[in-house]
XYZ file of C-alpha atoms in Angstrom:
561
model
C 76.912 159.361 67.943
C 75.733 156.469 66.094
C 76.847 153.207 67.631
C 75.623 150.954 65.400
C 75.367 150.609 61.351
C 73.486 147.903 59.207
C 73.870 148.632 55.798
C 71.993 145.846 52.964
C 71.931 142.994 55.200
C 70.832 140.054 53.672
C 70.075 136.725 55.271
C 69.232 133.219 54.060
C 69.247 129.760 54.859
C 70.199 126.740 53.222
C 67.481 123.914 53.386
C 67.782 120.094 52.015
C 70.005 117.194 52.196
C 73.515 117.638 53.224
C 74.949 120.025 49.559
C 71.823 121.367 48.908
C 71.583 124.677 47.225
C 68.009 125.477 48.162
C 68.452 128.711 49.971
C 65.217 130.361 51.516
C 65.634 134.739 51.856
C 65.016 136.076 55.242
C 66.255 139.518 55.277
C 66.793 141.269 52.211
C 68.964 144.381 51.967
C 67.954 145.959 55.986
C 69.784 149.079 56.022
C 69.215 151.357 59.960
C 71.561 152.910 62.084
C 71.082 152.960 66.167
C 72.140 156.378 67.802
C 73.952 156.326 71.490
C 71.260 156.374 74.185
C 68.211 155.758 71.852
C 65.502 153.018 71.703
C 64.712 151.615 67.889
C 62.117 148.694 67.983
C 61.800 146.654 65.027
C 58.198 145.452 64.672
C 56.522 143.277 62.426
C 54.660 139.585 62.262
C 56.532 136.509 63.077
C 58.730 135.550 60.349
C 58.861 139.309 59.322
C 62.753 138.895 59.765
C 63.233 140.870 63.054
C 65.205 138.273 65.117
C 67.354 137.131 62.274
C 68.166 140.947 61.660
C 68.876 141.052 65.579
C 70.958 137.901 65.969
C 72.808 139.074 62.879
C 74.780 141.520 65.232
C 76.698 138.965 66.755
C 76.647 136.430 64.470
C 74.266 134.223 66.645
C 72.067 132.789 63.609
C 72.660 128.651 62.819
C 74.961 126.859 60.910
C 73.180 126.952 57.759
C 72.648 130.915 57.481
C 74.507 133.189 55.009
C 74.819 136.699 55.597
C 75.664 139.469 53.310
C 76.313 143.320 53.795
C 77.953 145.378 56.378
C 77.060 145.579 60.028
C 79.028 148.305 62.021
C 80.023 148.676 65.266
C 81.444 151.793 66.339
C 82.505 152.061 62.953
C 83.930 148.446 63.370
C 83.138 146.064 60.770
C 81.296 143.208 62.598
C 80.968 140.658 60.191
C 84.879 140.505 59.570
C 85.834 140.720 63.014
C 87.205 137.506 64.162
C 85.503 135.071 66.160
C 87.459 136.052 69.622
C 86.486 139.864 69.086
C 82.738 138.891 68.623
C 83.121 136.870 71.938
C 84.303 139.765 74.086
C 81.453 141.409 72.697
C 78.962 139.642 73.737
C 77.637 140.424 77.207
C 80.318 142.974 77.263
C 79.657 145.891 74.523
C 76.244 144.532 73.549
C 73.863 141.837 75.740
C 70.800 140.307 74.742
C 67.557 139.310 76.318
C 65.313 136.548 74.802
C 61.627 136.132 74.816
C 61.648 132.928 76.055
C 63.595 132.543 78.925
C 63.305 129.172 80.134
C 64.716 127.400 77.375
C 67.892 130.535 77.407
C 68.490 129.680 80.995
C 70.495 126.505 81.777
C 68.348 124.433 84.214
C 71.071 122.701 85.704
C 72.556 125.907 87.142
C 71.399 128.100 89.601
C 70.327 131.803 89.124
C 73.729 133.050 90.791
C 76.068 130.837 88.921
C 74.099 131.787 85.732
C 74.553 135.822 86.992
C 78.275 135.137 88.170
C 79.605 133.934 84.795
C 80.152 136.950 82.719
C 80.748 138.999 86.083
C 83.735 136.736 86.229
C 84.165 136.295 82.771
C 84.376 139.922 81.072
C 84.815 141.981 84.599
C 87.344 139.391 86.278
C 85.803 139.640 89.850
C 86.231 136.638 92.207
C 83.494 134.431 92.842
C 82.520 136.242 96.378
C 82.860 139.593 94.384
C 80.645 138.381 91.779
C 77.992 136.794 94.004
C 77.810 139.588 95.536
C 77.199 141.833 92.830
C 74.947 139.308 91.600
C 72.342 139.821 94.322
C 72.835 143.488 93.249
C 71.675 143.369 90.226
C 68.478 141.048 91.341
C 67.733 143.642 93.724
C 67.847 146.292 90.614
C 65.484 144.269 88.007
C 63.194 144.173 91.018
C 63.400 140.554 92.355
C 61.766 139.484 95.538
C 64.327 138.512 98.189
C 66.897 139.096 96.019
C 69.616 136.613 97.706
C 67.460 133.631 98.598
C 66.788 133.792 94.811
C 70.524 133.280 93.832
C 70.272 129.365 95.159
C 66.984 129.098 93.257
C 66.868 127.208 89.420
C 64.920 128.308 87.264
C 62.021 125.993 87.152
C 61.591 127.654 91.003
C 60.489 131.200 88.872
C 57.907 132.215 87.713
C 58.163 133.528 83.629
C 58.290 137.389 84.657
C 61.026 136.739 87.817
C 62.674 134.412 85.065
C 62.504 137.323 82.807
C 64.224 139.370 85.314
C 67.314 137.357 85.577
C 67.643 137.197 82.176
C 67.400 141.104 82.065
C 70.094 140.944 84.974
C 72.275 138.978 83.568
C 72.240 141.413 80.173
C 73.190 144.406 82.485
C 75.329 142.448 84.363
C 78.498 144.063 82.203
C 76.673 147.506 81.961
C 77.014 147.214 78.145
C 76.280 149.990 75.271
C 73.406 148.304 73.562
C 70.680 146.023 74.874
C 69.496 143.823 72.297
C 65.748 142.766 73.340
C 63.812 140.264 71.652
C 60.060 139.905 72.583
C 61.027 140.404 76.368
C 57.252 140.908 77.897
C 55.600 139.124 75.416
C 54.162 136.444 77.822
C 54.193 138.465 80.877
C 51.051 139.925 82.223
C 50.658 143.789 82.297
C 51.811 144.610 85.566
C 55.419 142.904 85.446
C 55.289 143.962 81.733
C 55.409 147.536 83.085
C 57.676 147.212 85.782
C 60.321 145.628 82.811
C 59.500 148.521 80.639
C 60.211 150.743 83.450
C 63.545 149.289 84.819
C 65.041 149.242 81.123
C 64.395 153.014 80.938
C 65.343 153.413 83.756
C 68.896 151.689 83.208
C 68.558 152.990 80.093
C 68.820 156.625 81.010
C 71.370 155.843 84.139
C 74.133 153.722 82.111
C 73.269 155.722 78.631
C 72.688 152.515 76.814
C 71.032 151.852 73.222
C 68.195 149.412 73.025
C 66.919 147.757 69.950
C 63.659 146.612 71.081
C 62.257 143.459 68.962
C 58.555 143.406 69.450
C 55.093 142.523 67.635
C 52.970 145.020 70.544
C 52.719 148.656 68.887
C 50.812 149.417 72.521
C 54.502 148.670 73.946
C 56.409 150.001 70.666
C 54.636 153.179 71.234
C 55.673 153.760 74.682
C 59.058 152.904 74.708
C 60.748 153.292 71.384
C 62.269 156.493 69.919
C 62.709 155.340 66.712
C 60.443 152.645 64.446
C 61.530 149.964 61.893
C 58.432 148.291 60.291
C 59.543 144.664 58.694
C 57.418 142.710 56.673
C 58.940 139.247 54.673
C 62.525 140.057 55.502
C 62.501 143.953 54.224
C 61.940 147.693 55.769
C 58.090 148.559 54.673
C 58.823 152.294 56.632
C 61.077 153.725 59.424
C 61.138 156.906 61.190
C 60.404 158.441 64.513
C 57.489 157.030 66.853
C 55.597 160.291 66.090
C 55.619 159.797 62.559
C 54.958 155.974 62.734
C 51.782 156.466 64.890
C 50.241 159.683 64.088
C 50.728 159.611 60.148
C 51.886 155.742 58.685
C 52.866 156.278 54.854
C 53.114 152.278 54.712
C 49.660 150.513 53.574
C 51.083 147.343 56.497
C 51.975 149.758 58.942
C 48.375 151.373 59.120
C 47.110 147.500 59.146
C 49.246 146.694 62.324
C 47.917 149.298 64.010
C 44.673 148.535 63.117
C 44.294 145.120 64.107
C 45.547 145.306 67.657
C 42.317 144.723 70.024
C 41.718 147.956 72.430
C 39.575 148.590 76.085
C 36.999 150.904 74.336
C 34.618 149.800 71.499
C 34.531 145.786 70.933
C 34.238 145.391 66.870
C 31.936 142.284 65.851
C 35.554 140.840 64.478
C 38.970 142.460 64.560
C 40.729 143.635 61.452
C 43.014 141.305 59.570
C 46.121 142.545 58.129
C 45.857 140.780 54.566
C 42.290 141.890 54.727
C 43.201 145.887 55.638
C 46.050 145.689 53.121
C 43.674 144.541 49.941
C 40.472 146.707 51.107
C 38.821 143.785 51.824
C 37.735 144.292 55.561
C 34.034 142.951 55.999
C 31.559 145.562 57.530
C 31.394 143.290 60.604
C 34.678 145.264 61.455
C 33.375 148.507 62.224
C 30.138 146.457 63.574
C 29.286 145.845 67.033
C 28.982 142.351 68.601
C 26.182 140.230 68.260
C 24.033 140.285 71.689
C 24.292 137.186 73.767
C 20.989 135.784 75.240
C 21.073 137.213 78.868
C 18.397 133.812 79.731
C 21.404 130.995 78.164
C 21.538 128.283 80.265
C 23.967 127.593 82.931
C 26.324 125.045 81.389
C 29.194 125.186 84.315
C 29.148 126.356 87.643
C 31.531 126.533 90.057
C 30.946 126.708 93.900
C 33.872 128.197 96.434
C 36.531 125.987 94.146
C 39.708 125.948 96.355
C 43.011 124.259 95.924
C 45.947 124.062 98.038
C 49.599 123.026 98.014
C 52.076 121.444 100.595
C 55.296 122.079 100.704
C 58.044 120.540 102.840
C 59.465 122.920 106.043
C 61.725 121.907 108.045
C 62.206 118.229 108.503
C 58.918 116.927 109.432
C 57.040 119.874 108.864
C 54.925 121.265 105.536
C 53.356 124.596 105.050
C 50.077 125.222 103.334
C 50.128 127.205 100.225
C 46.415 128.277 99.171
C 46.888 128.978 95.561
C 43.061 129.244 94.882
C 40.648 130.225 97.499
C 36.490 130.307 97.857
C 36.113 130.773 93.638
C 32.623 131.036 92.235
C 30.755 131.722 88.815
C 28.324 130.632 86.460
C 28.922 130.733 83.057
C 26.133 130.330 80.440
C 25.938 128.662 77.369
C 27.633 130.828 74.146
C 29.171 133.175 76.417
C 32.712 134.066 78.099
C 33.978 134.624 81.100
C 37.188 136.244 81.138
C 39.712 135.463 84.032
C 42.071 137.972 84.225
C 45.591 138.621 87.441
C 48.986 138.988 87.761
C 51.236 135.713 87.677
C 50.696 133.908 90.310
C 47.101 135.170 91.137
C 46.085 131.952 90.827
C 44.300 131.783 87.345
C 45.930 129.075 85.750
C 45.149 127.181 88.713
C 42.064 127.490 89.001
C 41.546 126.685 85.036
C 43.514 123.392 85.541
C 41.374 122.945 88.458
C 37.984 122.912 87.792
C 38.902 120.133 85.271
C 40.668 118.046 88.021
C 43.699 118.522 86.404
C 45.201 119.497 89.975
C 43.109 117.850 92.051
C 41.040 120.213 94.376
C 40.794 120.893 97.948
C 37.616 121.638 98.408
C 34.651 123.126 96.499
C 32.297 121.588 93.651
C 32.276 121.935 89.985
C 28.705 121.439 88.558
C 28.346 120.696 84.999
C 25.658 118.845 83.458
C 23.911 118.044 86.620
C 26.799 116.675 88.241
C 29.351 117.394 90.172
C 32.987 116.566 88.238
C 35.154 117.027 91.336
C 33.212 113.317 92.641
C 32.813 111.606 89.535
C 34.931 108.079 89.476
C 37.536 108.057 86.823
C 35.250 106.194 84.461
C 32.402 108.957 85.037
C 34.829 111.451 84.421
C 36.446 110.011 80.823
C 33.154 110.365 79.688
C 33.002 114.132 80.783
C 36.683 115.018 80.036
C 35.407 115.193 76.180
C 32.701 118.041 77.059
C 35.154 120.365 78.360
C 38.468 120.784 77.088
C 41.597 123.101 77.360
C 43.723 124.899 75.002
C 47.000 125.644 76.476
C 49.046 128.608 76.236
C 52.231 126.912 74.258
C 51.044 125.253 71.138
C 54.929 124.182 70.724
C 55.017 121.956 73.822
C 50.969 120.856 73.650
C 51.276 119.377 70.440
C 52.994 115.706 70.344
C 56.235 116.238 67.781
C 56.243 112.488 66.500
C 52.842 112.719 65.429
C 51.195 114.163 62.075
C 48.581 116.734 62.585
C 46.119 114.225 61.357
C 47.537 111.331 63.788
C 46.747 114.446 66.614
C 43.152 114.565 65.340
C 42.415 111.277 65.027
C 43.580 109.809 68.076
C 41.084 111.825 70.783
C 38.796 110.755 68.351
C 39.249 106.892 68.583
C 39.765 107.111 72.337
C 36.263 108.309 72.785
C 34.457 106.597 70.112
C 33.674 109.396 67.820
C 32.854 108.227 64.277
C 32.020 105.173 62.632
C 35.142 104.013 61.314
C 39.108 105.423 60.815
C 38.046 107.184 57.529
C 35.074 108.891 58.871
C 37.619 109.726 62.021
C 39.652 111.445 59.262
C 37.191 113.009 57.272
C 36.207 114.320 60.177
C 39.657 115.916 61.126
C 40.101 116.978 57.457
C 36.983 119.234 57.891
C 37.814 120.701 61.188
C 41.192 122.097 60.023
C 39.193 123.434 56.940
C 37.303 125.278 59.534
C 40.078 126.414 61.631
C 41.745 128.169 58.901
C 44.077 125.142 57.721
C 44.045 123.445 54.675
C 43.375 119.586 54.533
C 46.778 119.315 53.209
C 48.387 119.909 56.567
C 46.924 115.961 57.650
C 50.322 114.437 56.432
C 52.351 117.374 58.355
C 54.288 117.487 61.502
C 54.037 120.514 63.789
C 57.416 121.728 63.497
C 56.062 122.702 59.934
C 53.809 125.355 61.069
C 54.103 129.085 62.653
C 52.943 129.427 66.361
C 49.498 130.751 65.193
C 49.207 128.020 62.938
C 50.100 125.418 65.890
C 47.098 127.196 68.412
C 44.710 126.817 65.525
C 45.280 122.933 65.784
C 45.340 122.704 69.441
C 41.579 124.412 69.037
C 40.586 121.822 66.020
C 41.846 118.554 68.198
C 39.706 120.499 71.158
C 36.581 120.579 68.670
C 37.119 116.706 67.505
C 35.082 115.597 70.881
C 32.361 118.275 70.243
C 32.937 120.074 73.762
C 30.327 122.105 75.430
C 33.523 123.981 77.544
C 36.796 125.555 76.231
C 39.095 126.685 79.105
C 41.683 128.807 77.403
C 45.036 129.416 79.091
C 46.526 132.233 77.902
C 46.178 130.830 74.306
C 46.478 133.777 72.153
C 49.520 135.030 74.398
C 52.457 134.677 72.344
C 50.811 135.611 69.022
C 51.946 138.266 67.014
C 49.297 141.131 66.300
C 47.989 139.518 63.097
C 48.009 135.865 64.017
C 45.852 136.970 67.501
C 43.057 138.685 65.425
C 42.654 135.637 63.596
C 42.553 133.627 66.256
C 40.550 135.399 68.373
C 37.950 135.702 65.246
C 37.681 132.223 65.017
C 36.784 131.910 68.622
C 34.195 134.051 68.332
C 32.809 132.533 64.969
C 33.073 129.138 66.557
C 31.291 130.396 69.706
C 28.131 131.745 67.473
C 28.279 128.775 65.338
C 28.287 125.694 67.790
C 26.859 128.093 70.904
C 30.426 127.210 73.007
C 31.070 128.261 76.056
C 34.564 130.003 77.260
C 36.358 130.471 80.535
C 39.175 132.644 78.668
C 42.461 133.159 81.114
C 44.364 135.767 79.711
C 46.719 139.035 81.368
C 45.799 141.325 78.531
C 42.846 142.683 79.011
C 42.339 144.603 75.700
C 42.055 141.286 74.551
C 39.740 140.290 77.232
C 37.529 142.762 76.272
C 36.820 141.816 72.865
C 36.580 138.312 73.753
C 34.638 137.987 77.231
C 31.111 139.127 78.341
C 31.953 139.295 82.089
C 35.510 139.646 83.856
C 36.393 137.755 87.405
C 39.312 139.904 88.357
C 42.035 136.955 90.702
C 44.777 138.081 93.420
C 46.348 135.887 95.671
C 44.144 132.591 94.573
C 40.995 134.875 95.492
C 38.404 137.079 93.567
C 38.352 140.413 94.332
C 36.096 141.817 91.267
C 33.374 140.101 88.758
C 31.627 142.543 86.852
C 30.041 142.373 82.911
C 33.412 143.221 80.582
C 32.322 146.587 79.908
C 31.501 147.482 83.422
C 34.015 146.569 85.127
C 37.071 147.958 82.716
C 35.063 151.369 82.561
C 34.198 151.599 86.218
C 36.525 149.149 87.907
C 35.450 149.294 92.059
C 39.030 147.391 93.268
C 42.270 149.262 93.453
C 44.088 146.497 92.248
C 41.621 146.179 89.233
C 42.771 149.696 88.375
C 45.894 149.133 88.543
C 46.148 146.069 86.147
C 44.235 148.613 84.045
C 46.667 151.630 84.749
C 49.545 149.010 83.681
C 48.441 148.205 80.128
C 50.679 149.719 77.008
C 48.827 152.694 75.311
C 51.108 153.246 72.593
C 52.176 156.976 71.167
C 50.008 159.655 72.654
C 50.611 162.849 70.981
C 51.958 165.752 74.082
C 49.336 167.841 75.068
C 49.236 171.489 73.681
């Protein structure tokens, strides 16, 4: 039974002054259907047209959109229904889940007055009845204490137990399709699994449809029965996952699956979609990684780093919470060290540590000579420049109100690099040349640029004070397939080029692979494995180490014989 019907959508926005007739296409003529009790992903780059195809359904795109064709539900015409019908649909008949779900939750409201509004809204329980049910369904999706969590707000989450009350709140009405966009994007392997598993799992128990929105073919290939490849707003190829995986008749389809980083060989540079597409692939693709110099020296070391946090009990009282315990490495100069745990291992923490951005507890971070966790705040302005972070959201590290060359220029002055304000900017003019940006993007602001194109500015106003040290936090993350390989190219070329050194936090450790030359392993603030990259993800020696290995999408296998 086919439940739902899109037939030539076509989607575009009006841009300009208030009567403007600019409009910009971002679907053009989408035609699939969605069988009862099926899973279609839709996969493609960002700005492919997936989510506006998705939000379509229910009429959820802005203001200024204008849609065109037919979208059917049960044979019900969608985009004539009325406005009241499309609001008992919604959460009802057909629930969404968002890939960001801090900014879908309401932070004023808890988690079980969030959960209890479409219990009481579309089921018409009572407010016991429906907080009731509510710890229910936490206890489902897998929460920890499932009813102290109901009082919690969201800021109290983490992203994946976020994640999981957005995915509750979905299923809260039991509906017929499950619209997911990008749910596990930002969630390390682990959790990413458990989410894949509990919406098969409900899948198969309630018979519900899923259209899974996604830029991961490792998690397309798992979890999807059928495949819609999108490219600039149209269908490139569709079909079953088999046919998708094992025999691609689409020139972009064969480069997505191409690019994607994997835990066996580590290319000298991963493959670029434009690049696959045109035949234009350099033979550094296919080549293996320059050797680093096993004798570099030591740039940063870090000696039984801890860091703990008090929080209130009782009325006098305060508990100890040791989020990072006894950490220790040496990292050498043009190499990587990849960091690598579930949330709330403790990696983050330790990154924002060991540059006294959370001030630590005990331990000693020894770069240069010196030990940074005793320097005077003078001492350690001057040091600050040599080491610098990239964060994992380029949307909320980047200052809106400023141009991207204002972003350059300013770390710049601060520190005293450059003569004068127009070598400052020449300066920052070059830099986004070498980041992949033109010089024309000076005069921009960042809500002008894609994600990818965001990260690669956070990296050039990192590179403005010439640092020695790049912690990365997650920074390639949220990057589609595409964006990611370029990124993660640059890194590399930067590395060889200026001899930089990387502690690279990450939870995807195909990723990690390409990118780092030995892997500390984190659980519970403490390391439990540090082997060279290849070593320890072919021979890991920690149970837990296998399992965050176990845990990581490996697309469409073909059955055995």
């Amino acid at each position: 039974m086919t439940l739902l019907r899109i037939q030539d959508l076509q989607v575009a926005f009006r841009l300009g002054e208030r009567g403007a007739k600019t409009l910009v296409p971002a679907v053009r003529g989408v035609s699939f259907d969605i069988e009862e009790n099926t899973t279609l992903a839709l996969v493609g780059e960002s700005g492919s047209g997936k989510s506006v195809t998705a939000m379509s359904i229910l009429d959820l795109l802005p203001d200024n959109a204008q849609r065109s064709g037919r979208i059917l539900w049960q044979g019900r015409d969608l985009g004539a229904a009325p406005r009241a019908e499309l609001l008992a649909l919604r959460g009802r008949e057909i629930a969404c889940v968002f890939q960001d779900p801090m900014s879908s939750l309401n932070p004023v409201l808890t988690v079980g007055m969030q959960l209890c509004e479409p219990l009481i809204r579309h089921l018409g329980l009572g407010r016991r009845a429906a907080l009731a049910r509510a710890g229910e369904l936490l206890a489902e999706v897998g929460m920890p204490e499932p009813k102290r969590r109901l009082a919690a707000y969201p800021h109290e989450l983490s992203g994946g137990q976020q994640q999981r009350v957005m995915i509750a709140m979905a299923l809260a009405c039991e509906p017929r399709l499950l619209i997911a966009d990008e749910p596990t994007t930002a969630l390390d392997v682990t959790i990413q699994r458990q989410i894949l598993e509990l919406i098969g799992a409900l899948k198969q128990r309630l018979r519900m449809s899923v259209l899974f929105i996604s830029h991961d073919l490792g998690v397309v290939g798992e979890i999807a029965d059928r495949v819609v490849v999108m490219r600039r707003g149209t269908v490139r190829e569709q079909g079953p996952v088999a046919q998708i995986f094992s025999a691609p008749q689409d020139a972009y389809t064969r480069a997505l699956l191409a690019c994607r980083p994997r835990l066996g060989d580590v290319p000298a540079r991963l493959t670029v979609i434009d690049e696959h597409i045109a035949g234009t692939a350099t033979p550094a693709a296919a080549a293996p990684p320059k050797a680093k110099d096993p004798a570099a020296p030591v740039v940063l070391e870090v000696r039984a780093l801890a860091k703990s946090f008090f929080l209130k009990q009782g009325l006098f009282g305060r508990r100890e919470f040791k989020a990072v315990q006894g950490v220790s490495f040496a990292l050498r100069r043009g190499h990587t060290l990849g960091v690598v745990g579930e949330s709330g291992s403790g990696k983050t923490t330790m990154g924002l540590t060991l540059l006294r951005l959370h001030e630590p507890t005990a331990g000693e971070v020894i770069f240069d000579g010196r030990n940074l966790l005793t320097l005077d705040d003078r001492q350690r302005q001057a040091m600050r420049r040599r080491i610098q972070i990239v964060f994992q959201n380029p949307y909320a590290s980047l200052n809106p109100r400023f141009t991207i060359g204002q972003t350059l220029v300013e770390p710049m002055a601060i520190h005293g690099i450059g003569a004068d304000p127009a070598e400052r900017e020449a300066r920052a003019r070059a830099l986004l040349v070498r980041v992949g940006l033109g010089a024309d993007a000076m005069a921009k602001y960042p809500h002008e640029f894609s994600g990818g194109q965001r990260q690669r500015v956070a990296i050039a106003r990192c590179l403005t004070l010439e640092p020695e040290v790049l912690v990365l936090d997650e920074a390639v993350s949220a990057l589609d397939v595409s964006v990611q390989a370029q990124v993660l190219n640059l890194l590399r070329d930067l590395q060889d080029e200026l001899g930089l050194a990387y502690v690279f936090i990450s939870h995807d450790l195909a990723v990690v692979r390409f990118i780092s030359d030995e892997v500390l392993v984190m659980k519970d603030g403490q390391v439990v494995e540090q082997a060279p990259a290849a070593q320890i993800l072919a021979a890991p020696q920690q149970d837990y180490t296998r399992r965050l290995l176990a845990a990581v999408p490996r697309g469409w296998v073909a059955p055995a014989a």
